[in-house]
Coordinates of C-alpha atoms in Angstrom, one line a residue:
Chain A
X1332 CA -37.2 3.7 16.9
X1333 CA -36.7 6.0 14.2
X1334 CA -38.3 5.3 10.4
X1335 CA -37.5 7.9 7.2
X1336 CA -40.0 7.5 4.4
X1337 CA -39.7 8.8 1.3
X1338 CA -42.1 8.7 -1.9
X1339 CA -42.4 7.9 -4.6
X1340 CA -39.9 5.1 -4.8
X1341 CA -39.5 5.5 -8.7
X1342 CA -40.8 8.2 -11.0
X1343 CA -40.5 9.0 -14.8
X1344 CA -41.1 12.1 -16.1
X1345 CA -40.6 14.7 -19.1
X1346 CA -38.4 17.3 -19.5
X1347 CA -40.4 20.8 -18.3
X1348 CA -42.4 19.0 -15.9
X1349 CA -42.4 19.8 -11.9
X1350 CA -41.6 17.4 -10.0
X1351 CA -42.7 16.8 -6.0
X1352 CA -40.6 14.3 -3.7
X1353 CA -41.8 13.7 0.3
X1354 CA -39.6 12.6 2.8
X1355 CA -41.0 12.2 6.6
X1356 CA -38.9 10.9 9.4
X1357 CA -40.9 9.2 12.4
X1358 CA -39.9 8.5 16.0
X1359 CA -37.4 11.4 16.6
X1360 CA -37.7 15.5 17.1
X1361 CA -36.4 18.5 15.2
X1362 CA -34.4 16.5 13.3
X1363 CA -31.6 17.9 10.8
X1364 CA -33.3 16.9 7.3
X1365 CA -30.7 16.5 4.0
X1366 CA -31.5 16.1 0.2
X1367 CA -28.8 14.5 -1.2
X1368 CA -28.9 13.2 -5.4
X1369 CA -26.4 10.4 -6.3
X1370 CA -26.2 10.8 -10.3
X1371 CA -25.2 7.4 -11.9
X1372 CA -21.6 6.1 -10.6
X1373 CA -21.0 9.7 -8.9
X1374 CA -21.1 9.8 -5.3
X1375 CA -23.4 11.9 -3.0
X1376 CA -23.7 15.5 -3.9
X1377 CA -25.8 17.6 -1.0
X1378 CA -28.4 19.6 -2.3
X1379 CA -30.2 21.1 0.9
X1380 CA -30.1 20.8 4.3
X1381 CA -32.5 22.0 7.1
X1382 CA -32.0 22.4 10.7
X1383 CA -35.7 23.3 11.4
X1384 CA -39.0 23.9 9.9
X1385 CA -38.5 26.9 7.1
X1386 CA -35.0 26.9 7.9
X1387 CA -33.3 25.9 4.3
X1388 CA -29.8 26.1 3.1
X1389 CA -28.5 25.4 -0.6
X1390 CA -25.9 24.1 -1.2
X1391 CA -25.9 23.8 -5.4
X1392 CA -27.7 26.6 -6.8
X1393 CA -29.6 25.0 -9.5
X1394 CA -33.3 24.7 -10.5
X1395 CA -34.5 22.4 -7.8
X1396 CA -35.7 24.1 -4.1
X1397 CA -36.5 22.4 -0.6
X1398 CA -39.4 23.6 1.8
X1399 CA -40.0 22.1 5.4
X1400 CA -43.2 22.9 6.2
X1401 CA -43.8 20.2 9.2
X1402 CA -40.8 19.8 12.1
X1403 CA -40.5 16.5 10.2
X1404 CA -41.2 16.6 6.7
X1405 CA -39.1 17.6 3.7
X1406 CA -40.4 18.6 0.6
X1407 CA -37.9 18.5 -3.0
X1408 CA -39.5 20.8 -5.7
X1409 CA -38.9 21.8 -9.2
X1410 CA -41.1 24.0 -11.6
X1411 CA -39.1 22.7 -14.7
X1412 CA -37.1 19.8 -14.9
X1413 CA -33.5 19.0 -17.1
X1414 CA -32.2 15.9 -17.9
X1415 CA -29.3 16.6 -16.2
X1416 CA -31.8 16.6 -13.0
X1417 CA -31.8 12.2 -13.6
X1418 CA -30.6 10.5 -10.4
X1419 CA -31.0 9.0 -7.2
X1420 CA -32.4 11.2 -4.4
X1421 CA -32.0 10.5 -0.9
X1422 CA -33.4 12.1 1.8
X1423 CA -31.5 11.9 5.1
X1424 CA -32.0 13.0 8.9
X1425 CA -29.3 13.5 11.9
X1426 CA -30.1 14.1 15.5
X1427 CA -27.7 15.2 18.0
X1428 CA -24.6 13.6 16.4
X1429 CA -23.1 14.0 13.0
X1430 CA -24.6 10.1 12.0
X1431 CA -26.4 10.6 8.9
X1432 CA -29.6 8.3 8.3
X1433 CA -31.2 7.7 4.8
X1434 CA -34.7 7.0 3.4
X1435 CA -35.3 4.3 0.6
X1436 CA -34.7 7.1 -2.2
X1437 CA -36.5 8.1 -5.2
X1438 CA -34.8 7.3 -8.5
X1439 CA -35.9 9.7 -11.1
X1440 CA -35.7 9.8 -15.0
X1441 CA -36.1 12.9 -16.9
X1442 CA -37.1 12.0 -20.3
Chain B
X523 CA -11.7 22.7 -1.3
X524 CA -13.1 19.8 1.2
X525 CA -12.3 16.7 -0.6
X526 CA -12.3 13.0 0.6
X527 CA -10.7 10.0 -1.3
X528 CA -11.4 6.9 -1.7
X529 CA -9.7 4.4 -4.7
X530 CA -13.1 3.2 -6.9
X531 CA -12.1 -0.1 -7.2
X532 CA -13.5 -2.8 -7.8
X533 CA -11.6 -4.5 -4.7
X534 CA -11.8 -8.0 -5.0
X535 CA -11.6 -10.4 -2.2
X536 CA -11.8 -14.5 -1.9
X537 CA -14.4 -15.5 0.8
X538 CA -12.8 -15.5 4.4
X539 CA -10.1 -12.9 3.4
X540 CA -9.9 -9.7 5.2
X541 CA -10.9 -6.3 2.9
X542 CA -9.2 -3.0 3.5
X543 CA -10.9 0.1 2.4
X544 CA -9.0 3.5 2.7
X545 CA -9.7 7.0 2.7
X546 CA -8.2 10.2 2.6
X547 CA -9.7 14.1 3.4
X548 CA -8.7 16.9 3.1
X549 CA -10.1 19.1 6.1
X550 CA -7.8 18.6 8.7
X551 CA -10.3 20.1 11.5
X552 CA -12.8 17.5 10.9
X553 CA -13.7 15.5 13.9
X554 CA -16.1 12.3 12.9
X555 CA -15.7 10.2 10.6
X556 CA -18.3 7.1 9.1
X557 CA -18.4 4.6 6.8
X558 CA -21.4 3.4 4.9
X559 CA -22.5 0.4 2.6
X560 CA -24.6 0.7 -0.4
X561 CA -26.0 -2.1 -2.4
X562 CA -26.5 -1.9 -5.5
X563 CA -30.0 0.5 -6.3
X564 CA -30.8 0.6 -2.7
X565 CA -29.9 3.2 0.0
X566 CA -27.0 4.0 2.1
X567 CA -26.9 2.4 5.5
X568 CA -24.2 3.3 8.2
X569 CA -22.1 0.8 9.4
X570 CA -18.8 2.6 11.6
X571 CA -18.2 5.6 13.0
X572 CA -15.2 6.5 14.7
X573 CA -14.2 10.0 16.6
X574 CA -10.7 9.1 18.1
X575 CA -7.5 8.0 16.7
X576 CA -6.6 4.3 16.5
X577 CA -9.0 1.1 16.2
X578 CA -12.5 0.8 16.7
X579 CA -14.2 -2.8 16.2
X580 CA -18.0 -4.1 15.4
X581 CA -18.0 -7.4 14.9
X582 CA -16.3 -8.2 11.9
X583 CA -15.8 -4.6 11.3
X584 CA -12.8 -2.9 12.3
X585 CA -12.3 1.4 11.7
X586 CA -9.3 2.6 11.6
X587 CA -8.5 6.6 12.4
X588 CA -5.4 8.6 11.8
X589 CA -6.2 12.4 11.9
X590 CA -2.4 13.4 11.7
X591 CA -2.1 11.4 8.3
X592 CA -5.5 12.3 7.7
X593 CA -6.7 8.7 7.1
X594 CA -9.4 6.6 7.7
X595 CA -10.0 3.0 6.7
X596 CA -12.2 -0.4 7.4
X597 CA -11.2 -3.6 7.6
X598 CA -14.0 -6.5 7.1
X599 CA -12.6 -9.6 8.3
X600 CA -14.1 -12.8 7.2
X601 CA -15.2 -11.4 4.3
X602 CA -18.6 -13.1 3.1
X603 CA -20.1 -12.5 -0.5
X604 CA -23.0 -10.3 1.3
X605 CA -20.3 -7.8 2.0
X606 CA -20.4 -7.3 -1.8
X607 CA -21.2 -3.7 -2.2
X608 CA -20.0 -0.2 -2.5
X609 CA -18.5 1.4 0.5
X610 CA -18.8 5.0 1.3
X611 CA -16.3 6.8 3.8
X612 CA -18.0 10.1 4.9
X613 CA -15.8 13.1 6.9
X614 CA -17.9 15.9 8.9
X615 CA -17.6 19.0 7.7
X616 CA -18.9 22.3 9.0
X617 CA -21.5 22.3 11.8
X618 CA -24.4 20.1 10.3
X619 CA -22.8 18.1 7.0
X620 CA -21.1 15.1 5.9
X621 CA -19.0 15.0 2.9
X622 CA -19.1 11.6 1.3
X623 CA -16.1 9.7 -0.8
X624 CA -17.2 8.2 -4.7
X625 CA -16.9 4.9 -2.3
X626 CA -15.2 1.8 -3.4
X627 CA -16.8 -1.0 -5.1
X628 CA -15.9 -4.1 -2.9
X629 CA -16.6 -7.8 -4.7
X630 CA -16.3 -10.9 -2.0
X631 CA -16.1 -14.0 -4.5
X632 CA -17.2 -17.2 -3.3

């Protein structure tokens, strides 16, 4: 069966810091991989999605980027983070249908 | 503009009632539709999904699809207070995305 990790489950850091988040997805190939961020009491805005390793697509230009450097790993970046960048991030994966599955998350405060 | 509605609530139900959750879009050439539950700080986790018009049940879930009114809803009969949570109804869009609904904010009082 399939699993979707993501780490770290909770992180707090400081306005101008980079920030790192991992998502990996076992049990399934060549996944389609999604970052999504769910800001408090909004609902899911999609930041990238990936339909293959260094195959990204934005869809909010902003300061955060996405890298997929293994068939099954995601990677969320930023050089400098806002405090507008606060929120929920959940990574997802999709095989041959349109079913979306999501990781655990990572919530993240910007102080 | 792809939008999809759903009324925030909160909904709230007595125990053993049957919950409706609706949803509108806006992108009539969309072709599968799902509906998710999110507890509170946790993850969302995919419940329905329906592709053709009329009724499609899972247990005590029932989806229900009208792509000419452009409407989707779940019904949750024999509603239990674990069903207490935020639903999400999602509409493909494009080749590869979903767009997801605020969800509604269903409560299931004992």
């Amino acid at each position: 069966s399939q699993t979707i990790h993501q780490w770290p489950a909770t992180l707090v850091q400081p306005v101008g810091s980079p920030l790192s988040l991992e998502c990996t997805v076992e049990g399934t190939s060549n996944p389609n991989l999604y970052w999504y961020r769910q800001a408090a009491g909004r609902g899911l805005q999609l930041l990238f999605y990936s339909v293959g390793i260094g195959q990204i697509s934005s869809e909010v230009p902003q300061n955060l980027s996405a890298s997929r450097p293994q068939d099954r790993q995601f990677i969320l970046s930023s050089k400098k983070l806002l405090l507008s960048d606060s929120g929920f991030y959940l990574c997802a994966w999709s095989g041959i249908g349109y079913e979306q599955y999501f990781g655990p998350g990572t919530r993240l405060t910007v102080t | 503009q792809k939008e999809v509605e759903q009324n925030s609530g909160p909904l709230s139900v007595p125990e053993g009632a049957i919950a409706s959750l609706n949803c509108t879009y806006s992108d009539r050439v969309s072709q599968s539709f799902f509906w998710y539950r999110q507890y509170s700080g946790k993850s969302p986790e995919l419940i329905m999904s329906i592709y053709s018009n009329g009724d499609k049940e899972d247990g005590r879930f029932t989806a229900q699809l009208n792509k000419a009114s452009q409407y989707v809803s779940l019904l949750i009969r024999d509603s239990q207070p674990s069903d207490s949570a935020t639903y999400l109804c999602a509409v493909q869009t494009g080749a590869n995305n979903l767009f997801f609904g605020t969800g509604t904010r269903l409560t299931v009082i004992p």
